[in-house]
XYZ file of C-alpha atoms in Angstrom:
595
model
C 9.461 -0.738 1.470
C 11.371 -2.162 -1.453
C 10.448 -0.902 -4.971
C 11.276 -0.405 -8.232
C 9.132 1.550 -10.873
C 9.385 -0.470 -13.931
C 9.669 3.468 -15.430
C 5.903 3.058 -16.258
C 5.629 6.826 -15.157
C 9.286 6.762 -14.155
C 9.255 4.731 -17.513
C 5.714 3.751 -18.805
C 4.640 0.099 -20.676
C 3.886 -3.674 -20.209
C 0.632 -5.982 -19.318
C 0.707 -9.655 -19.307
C -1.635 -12.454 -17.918
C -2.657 -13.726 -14.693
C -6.624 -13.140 -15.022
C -4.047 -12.163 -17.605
C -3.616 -12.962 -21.620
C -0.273 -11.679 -22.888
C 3.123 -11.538 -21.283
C 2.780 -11.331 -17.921
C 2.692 -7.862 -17.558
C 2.703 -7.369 -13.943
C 5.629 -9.267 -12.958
C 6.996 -7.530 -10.198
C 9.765 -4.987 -9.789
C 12.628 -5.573 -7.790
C 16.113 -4.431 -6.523
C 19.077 -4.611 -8.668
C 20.902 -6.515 -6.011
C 21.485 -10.218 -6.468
C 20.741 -10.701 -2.364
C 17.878 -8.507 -0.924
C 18.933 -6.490 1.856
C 18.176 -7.460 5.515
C 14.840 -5.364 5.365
C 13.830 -6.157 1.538
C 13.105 -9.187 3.166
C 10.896 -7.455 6.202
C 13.674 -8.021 8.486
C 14.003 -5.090 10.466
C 17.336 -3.040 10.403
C 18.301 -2.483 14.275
C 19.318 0.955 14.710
C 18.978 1.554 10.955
C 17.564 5.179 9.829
C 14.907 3.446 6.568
C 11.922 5.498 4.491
C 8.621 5.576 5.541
C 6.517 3.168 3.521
C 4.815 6.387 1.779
C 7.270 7.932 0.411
C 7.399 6.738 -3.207
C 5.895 9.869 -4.754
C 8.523 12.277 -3.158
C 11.164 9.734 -4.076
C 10.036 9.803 -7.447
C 9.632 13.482 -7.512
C 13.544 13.720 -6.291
C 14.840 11.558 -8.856
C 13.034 13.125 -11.838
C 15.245 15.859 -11.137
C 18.135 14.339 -12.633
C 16.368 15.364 -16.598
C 16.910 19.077 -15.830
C 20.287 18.239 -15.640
C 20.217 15.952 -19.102
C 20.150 12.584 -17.785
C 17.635 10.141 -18.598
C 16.310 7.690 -15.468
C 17.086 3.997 -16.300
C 15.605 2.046 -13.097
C 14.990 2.845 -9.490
C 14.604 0.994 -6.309
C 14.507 1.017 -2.716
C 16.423 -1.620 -1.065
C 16.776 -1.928 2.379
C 18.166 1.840 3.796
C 18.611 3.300 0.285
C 17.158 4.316 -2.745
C 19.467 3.207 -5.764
C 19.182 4.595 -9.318
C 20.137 4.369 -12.510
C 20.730 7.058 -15.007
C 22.480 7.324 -18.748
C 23.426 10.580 -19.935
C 24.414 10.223 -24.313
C 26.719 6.878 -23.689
C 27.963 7.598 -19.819
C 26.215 5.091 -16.964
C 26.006 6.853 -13.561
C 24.709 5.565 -10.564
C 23.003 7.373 -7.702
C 22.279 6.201 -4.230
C 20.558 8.110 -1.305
C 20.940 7.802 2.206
C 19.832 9.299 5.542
C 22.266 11.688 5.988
C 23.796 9.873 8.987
C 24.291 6.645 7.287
C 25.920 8.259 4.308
C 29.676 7.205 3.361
C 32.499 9.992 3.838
C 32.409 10.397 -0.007
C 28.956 11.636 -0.706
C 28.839 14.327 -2.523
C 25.668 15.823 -1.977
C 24.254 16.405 1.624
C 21.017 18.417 2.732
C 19.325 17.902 5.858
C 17.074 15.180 4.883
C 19.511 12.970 2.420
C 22.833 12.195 1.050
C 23.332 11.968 -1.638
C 26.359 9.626 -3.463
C 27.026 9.604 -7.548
C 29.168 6.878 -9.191
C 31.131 8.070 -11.387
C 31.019 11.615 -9.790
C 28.306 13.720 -12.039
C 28.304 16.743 -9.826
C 25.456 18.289 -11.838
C 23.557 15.647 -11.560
C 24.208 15.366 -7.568
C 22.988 19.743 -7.304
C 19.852 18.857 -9.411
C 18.417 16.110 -7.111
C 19.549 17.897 -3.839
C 18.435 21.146 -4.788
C 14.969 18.712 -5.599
C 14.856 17.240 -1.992
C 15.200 20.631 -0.564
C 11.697 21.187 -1.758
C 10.127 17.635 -0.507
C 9.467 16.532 2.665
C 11.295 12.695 3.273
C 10.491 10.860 5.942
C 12.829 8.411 7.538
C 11.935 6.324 10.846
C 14.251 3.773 12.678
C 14.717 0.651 10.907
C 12.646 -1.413 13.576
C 10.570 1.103 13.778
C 9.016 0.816 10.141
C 5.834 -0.430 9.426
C 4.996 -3.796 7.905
C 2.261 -4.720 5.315
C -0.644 -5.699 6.969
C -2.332 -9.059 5.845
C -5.447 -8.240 5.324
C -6.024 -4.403 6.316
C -5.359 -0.753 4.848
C -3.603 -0.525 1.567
C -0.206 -0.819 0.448
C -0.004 3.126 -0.059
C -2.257 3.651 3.441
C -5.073 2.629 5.375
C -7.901 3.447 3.146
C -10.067 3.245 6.078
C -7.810 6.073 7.820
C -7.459 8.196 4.637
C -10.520 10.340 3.600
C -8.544 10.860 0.462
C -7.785 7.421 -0.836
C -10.233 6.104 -3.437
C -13.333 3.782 -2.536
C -14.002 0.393 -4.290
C -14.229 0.823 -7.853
C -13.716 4.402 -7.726
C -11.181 6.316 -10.205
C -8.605 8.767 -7.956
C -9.534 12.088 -7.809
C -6.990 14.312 -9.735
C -7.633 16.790 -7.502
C -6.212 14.836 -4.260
C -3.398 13.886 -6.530
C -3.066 17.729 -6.517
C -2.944 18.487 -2.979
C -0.190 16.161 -1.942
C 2.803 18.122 -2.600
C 3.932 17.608 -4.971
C 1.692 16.205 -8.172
C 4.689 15.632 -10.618
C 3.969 15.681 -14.531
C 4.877 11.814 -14.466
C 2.510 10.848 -11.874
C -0.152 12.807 -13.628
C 0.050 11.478 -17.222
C 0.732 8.320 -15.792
C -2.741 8.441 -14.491
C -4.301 10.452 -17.387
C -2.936 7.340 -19.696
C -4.711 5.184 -17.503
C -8.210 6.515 -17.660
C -7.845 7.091 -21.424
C -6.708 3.124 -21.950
C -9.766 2.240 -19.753
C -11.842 4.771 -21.647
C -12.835 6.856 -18.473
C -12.972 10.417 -20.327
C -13.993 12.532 -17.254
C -11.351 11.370 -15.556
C -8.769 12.169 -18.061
C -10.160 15.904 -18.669
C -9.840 16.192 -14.957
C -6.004 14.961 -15.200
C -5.232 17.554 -18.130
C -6.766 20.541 -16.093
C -4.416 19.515 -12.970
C -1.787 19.286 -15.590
C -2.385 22.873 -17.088
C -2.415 24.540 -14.204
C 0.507 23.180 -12.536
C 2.741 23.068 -15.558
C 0.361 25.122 -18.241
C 3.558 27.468 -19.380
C 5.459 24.857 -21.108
C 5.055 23.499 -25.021
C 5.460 19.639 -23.620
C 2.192 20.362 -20.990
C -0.184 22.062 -24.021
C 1.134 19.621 -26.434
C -0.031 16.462 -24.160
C -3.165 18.127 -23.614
C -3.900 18.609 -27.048
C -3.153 14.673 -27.746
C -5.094 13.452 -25.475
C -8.051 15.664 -26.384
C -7.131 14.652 -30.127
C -7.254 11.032 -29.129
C -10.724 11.440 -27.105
C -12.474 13.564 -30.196
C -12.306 16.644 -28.135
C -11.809 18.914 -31.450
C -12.722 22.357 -29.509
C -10.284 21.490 -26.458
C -7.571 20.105 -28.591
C -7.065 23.109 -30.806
C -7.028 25.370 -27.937
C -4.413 23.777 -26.463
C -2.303 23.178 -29.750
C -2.898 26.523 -30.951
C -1.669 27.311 -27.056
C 1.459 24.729 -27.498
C 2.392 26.990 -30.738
C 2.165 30.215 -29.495
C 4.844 29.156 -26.701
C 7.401 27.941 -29.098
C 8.925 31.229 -29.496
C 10.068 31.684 -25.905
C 12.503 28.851 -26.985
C 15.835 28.510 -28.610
C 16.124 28.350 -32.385
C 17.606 24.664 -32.307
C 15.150 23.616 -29.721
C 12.212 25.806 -31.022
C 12.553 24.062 -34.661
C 12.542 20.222 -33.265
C 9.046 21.411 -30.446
C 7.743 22.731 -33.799
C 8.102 19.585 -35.364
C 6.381 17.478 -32.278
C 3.608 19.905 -32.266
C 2.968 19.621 -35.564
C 2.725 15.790 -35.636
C -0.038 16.607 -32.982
C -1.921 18.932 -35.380
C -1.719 16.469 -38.041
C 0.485 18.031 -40.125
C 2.647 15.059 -40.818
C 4.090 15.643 -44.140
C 5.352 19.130 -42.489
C 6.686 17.362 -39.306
C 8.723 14.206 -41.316
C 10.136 16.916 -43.462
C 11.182 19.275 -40.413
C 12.884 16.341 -38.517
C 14.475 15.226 -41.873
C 15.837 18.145 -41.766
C 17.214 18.046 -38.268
C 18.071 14.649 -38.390
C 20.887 15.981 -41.619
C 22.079 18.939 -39.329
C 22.735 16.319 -36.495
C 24.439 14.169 -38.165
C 27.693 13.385 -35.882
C 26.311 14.447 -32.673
C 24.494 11.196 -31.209
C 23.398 12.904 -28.274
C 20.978 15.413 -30.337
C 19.939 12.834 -32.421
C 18.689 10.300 -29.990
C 16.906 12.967 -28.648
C 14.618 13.161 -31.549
C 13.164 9.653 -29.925
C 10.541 11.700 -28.516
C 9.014 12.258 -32.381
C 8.642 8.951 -32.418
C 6.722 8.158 -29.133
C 4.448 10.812 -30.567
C 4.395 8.789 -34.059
C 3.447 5.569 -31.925
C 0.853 7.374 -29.821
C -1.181 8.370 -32.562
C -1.012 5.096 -34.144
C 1.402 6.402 -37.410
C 3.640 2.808 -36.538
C 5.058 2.665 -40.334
C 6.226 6.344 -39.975
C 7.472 5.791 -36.056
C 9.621 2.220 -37.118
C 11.480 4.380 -40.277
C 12.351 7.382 -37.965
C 13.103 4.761 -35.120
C 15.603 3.232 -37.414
C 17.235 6.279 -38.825
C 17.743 7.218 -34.694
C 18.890 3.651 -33.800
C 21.689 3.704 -36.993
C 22.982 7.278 -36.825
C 23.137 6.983 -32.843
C 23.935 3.191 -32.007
C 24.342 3.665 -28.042
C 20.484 5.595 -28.008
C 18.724 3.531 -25.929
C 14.426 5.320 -26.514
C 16.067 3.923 -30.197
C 15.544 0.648 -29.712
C 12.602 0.566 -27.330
C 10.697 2.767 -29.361
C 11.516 1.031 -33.074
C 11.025 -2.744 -31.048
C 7.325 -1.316 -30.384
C 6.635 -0.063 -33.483
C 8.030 -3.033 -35.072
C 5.771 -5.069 -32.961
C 2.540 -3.432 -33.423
C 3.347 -3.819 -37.269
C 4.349 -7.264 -37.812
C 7.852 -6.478 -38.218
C 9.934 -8.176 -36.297
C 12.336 -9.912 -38.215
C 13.276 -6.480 -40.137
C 14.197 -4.790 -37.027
C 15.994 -7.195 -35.352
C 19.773 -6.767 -36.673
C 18.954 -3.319 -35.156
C 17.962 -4.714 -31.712
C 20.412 -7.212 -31.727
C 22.998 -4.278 -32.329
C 21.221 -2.864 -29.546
C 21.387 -5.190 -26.911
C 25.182 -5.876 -27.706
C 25.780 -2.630 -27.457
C 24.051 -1.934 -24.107
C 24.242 -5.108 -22.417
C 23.436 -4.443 -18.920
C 20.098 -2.274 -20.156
C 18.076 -4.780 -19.248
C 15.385 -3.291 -21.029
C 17.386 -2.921 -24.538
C 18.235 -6.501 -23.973
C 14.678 -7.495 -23.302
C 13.127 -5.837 -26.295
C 15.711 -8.243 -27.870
C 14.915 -11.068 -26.514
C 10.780 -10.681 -26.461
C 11.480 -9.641 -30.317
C 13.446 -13.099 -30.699
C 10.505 -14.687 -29.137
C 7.899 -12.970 -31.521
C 10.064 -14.144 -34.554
C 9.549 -18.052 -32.477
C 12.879 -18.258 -30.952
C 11.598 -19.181 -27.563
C 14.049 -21.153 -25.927
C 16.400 -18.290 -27.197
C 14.639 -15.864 -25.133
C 14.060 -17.613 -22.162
C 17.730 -18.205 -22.179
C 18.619 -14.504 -22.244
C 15.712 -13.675 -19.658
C 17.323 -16.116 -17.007
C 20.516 -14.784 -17.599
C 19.624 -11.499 -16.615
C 17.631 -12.318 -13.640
C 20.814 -14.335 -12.809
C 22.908 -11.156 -13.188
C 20.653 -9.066 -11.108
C 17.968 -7.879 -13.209
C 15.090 -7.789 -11.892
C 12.497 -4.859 -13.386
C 9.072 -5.716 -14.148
C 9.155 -5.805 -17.755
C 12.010 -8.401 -17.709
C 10.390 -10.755 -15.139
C 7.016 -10.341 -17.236
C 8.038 -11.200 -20.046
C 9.897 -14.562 -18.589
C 6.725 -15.139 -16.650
C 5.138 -14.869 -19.941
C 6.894 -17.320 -21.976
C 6.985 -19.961 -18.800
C 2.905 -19.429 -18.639
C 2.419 -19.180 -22.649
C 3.449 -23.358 -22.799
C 2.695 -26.069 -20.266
C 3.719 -25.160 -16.266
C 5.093 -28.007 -15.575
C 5.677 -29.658 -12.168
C 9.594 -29.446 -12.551
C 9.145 -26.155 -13.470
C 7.392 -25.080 -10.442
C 9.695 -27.081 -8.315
C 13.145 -25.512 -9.317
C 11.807 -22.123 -8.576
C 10.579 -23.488 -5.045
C 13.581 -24.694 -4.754
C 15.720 -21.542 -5.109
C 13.314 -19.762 -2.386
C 13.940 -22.681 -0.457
C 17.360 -22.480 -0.749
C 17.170 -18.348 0.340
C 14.687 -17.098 1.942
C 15.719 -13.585 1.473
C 15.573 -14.663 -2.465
C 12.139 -12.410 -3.082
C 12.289 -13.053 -6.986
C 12.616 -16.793 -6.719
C 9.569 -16.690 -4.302
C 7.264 -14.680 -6.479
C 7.929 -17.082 -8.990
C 7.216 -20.320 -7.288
C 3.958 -18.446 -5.777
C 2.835 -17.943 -9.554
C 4.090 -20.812 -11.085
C 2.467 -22.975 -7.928
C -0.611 -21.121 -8.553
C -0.989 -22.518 -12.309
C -0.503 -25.656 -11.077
C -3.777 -25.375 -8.623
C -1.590 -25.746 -5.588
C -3.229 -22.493 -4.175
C -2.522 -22.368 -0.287
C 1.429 -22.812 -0.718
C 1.413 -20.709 -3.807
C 0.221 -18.318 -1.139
C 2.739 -19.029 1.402
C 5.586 -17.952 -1.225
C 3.511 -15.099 -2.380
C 3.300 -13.385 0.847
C 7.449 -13.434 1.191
C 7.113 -11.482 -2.344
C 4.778 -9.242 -0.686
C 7.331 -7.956 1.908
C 9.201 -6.372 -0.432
C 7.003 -5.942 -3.506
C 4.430 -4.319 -1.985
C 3.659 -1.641 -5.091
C 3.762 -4.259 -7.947
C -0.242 -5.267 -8.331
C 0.476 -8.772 -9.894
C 1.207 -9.931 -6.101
C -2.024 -8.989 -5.381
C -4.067 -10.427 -8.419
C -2.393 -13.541 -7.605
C -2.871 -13.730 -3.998
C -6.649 -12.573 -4.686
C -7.423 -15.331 -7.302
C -5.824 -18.276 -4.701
C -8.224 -16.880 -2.266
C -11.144 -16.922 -4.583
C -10.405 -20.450 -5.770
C -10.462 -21.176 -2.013
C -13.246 -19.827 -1.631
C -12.507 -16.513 0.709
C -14.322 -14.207 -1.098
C -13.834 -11.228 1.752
C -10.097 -11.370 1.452
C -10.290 -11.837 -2.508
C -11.387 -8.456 -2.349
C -9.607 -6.803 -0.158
C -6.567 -8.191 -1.987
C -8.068 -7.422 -6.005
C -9.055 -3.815 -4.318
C -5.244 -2.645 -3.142
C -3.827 -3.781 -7.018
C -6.731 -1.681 -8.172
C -5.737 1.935 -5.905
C -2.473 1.254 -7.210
C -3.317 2.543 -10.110
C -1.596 0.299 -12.943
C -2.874 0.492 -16.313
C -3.005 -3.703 -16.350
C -5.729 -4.729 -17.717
C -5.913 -8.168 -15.810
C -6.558 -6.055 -12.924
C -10.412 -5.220 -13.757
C -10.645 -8.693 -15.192
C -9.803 -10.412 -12.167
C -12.018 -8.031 -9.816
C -14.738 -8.529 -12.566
C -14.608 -12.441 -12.074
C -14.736 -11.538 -7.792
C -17.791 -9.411 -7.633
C -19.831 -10.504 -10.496
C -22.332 -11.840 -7.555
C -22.259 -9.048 -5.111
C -22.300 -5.733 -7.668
C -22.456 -7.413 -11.273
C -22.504 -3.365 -12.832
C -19.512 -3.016 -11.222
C -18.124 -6.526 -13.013
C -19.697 -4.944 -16.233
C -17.533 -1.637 -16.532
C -14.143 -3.636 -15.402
C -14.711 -6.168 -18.334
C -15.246 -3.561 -20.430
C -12.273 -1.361 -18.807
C -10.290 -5.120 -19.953
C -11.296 -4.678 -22.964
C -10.483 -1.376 -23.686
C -7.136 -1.803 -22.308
C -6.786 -4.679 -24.486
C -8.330 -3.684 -27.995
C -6.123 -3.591 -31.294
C -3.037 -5.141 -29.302
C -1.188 -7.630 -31.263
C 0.718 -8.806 -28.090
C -2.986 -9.907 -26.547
C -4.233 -13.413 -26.378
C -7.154 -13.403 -28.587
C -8.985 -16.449 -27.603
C -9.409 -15.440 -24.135
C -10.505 -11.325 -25.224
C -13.300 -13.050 -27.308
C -14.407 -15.593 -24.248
C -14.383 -12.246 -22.330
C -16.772 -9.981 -24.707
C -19.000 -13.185 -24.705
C -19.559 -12.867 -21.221
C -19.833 -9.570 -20.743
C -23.045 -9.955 -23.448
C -24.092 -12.569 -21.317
C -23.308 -10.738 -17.612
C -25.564 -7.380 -19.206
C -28.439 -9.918 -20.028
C -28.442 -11.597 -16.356
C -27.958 -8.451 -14.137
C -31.234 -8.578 -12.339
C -30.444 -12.806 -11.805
C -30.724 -14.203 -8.041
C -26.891 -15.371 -8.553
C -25.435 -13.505 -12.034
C -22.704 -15.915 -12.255
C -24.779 -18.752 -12.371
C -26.903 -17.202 -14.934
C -23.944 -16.459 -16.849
C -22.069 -19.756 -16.843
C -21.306 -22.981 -15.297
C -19.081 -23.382 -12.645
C -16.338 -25.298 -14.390
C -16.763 -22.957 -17.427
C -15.958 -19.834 -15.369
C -13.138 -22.000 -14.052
C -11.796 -22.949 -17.437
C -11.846 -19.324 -17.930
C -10.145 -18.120 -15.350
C -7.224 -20.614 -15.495
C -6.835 -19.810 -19.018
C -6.839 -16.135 -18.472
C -4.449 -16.532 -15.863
C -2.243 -18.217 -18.077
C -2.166 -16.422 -20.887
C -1.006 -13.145 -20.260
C -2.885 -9.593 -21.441
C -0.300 -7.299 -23.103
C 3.089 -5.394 -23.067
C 2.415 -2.703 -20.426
C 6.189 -2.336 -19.877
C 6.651 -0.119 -22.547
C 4.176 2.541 -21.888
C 5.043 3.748 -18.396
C 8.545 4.546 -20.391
C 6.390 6.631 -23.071
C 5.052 8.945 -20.881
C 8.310 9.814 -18.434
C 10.338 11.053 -21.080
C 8.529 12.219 -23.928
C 8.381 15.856 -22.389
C 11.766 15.925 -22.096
C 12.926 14.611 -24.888
């Protein structure tokens, strides 16, 4: 089960377009290696000790282990019989890879009964924090031939939803409270999904989220702080000074260092903003020479960005990035802000510093190159892009923002071709297929886009953009039971892309048009106020939904609502577009709490 969190929740943010309109935001994640692994490719590995296929949440839980020790999670992935990670502590790289304890090398330097654990360079505290973590979670391995495979048209990629009284129906929200009872519910996994329902507007379902959140975690500043954001963001005035007022009254159990910088955070919640730029002004002066403390003021500025204050986020962004040039939140956080406000071309001697700097951060060097792309440097960007899929890599916010560029001008044949070519030319070459699948399926040619979509799937099988795209060629070809089957499993897993509820709106608009009704307007509150959205295709939308809410009793709503070729026009151009730049907020919400 090959997979690689894009840090969404093990790094949160970046939508794109497929029933999409911005960069291609799902574009799948993927192992750092250059050549998948014998089973990325659903090969099985005779004799070979590999996960289970549901063990992403204790992997996850494992590896988040490594911030109690100070280090910050770049990328993970699970190729073949490992898991391989990434993780930057102030300017040191080390990487992590975890084994079943019988396959591990002689110089591991971890072991417990369930993994081994091997750390290049040697970061010994590092190696205690994530064993002393898997001592506490259960990991499943099987034989390698043994492992199950995705299923083509049954169960779900996390489960047979037919089997599991526990996973979600059709077009329902999770429960936070079964996210609760499978040990264990990690802060990551549970803002991650609290972000979701707030972008999709789905209150209830965020409240529930921050009450799983309190009482799990309910001790700390970070957990009272979040709650009181989000209840700030949602108008809940009652709930949000509780928990503020809460977030406050635990700052004195901390440090004087660490108590003054939490002070400052909480009071950028409270709205106190004039107090907060003048505390970490302060800060910023006392840390001036130690790079490590100062990049980890980046978390003021997610805060900043959350709450919309983007002039105020860019200038402290800035001051980070300059005073602590290898800070890597630095540049992601001052590339967003400079986004949102049109700003470019001011921040991009910073970025470009940046991405020098850092060149295999992939996602320093991306921010780069998608700012060089905003400023109209195109062929630019798509020349850095390639280059690092060449080099090996391969997360989601990389490949969606390549995706994005190929589908924001013409796909051309020869376009299409040179990808086919290259899966051709390897058929353990996962990456190369997903992107002649996609770039096949803007050209109409839906069953082979298909046949290079389902080698993806072997090894991408928690990236939802597979899924979209596999669901739309079925739809165009009319197989309207597997369309949703397929739209369904990107929907339980639980991506805040708004393409997703698009795409399912487009499928069931005949068979449960309410349904099609709350996911356009789910797409559209995923999509509002984003510069990074194509706006021609979010207006087209809202125009139909007007339309869909007037012909809801209709014998056939879709017919009421439009022709057939202008629902097609649609679609293709939605697909082509792209929706928004998710990337960045999965890497929002894993760090701000420790940062």
């Amino acid at each position: 089960m090959p997979t690689r969190w894009p840090l969404r929740a093990l790094s949160v943010l970046a939508l794109l377009g497929l029933c999409p309109e911005a960069r291609p935001a799902g574009a799948p994640s993927s192992p750092p290696a250059a050549t998948a692994s014998p089973a990325a490719t659903g090969a099985p590995l005779p004799g070979g000790w590999v996960l289970s296929p549901d063990q992403e949440v204790s992997i996850r839980t494992i590896l988040a282990a490594g911030g109690r020790a100070g280090y910050t999670l770049v990328e993970a992935s699970i190729v073949g019989d490992e898991v391989r990670a990434t993780y930057r502590k102030g300017g040191k790289t080390v990487r992590v890879r975890l084994r079943h304890p019988s396959k591990a090398d002689t110089g591991a330097v971890e072991r417990t009964p369930s993994v081994a654990i091997e750390v290049v360079p040697q970061a010994r505290d590092l190696a205690r924090a994530l064993a002393q973590e898997s001592q506490s979670v259960e990991l499943r391995w099987v034989k390698g031939a043994e492992a199950p495979r995705v299923q083509d048209d049954e169960g779900d990629p996390r489960g047979d939803p037919e089997g599991d009284p526990e996973q979600p129906r059709e077009g329902e929200p999770e429960d936070p409270a079964t996210v609760a009872r499978r040990p264990p519910a990690s802060p990551d996994e549970i803002l991650f999904k609290a972000q979701h329902a707030l972008e999709t507007r789905d209150f209830d379902v965020v409240r529930r989220w921050l009450r799983a959140l309190l009482d799990a975690y309910g001790d700390a500043v970070w957990a009272q702080r979040e709650a009181a954001l989000y209840h700030r963001r949602m108008g809940d005035q009652e709930a949000f000074r509780t928990a503020i007022d809460a977030a406050d009254a635990r700052l004195a159990e901390l440090p004087e260092a660490r108590r003054r910088y939490e002070a400052a955070r909480n009071a950028i919640v409270r709205g106190d903003l004039k107090g907060a730029m003048a505390a970490l002004d302060a800060l910023l002066e006392a840390a001036k020479g130690d790079a490590d403390t100062v990049c980890g003021m980046a978390g003021a500025v997610r805060d900043l960005l959350r709450l919309e204050e983007d002039g105020k986020a860019f200038d402290l962004a800035s001051r980070i990035a300059e005073a602590a040039p290898g800070c890597r939140e630095a540049y992601l956080t001052l590339a967003e802000a400079a986004r949102r406000l049109r700003r470019s071309k001011e921040a991009l001697p910073l970025l470009r510093a940046g991405a020098e700097r850092l060149p295999e951060d992939s996602a320093v060097v991306t921010q780069y190159a998608d700012t060089l792309k905003n400023l109209g440097q195109r062929e630019k960007a798509i020349a850095i892009f390639e280059d690092l899929v060449a080099r090996g890599h391969h997360d989601p916010s990389l490949l969606g923002s390549l995706l994005g560029l190929y589908t924001r001008q013409r796909v051309t044949q020869a376009l299409a071709e040179s990808w086919r070519r290259k899966a051709d030319a390897d058929p353990g070459d996962f990456i190369a297929a997903f992107f002649a699948g996609v770039l096949l399926h803007y050209r109409g040619a839906y069953d082979q886009s298909n046949r290079y979509l389902e080698r993806a799937r072997r090894v991408l099988t928690t990236e939802p953009r597979v899924y979209i795209y596999l669901a739309m060629n079925h739809f165009h070809l009319g197989d309207q039971e597997q369309a949703r089957r397929l739209i369904e499993r990107a929907v339980r897993l639980g991506h805040a892309d708004p393409d997703v509820y698009y795409c399912r709106a487009e499928i069931v608009i005949d068979e449960d048009p309410k349904l099609a009704i709350r996911d356009m307007e789910r797409y559209l509150a995923l999509t509002e106020g984003r510069i990074d959205v194509f706006e021609p295709k979010q207006a087209k939308v809202a125009a139909k939904l007007e339309r869909l809410r007037a012909c809801v009793g209709a014998r056939v709503p879709s017919e009421c609502v439009a022709t057939a070729q202008r629902t097609q026009g649609l679609l293709y151009g939605a697909l082509a577009a792209g929706a928004v730049v998710l990337g960045a907020l999965g890497f929002f919400l894993l760090r701000r709490r420790r940062s």
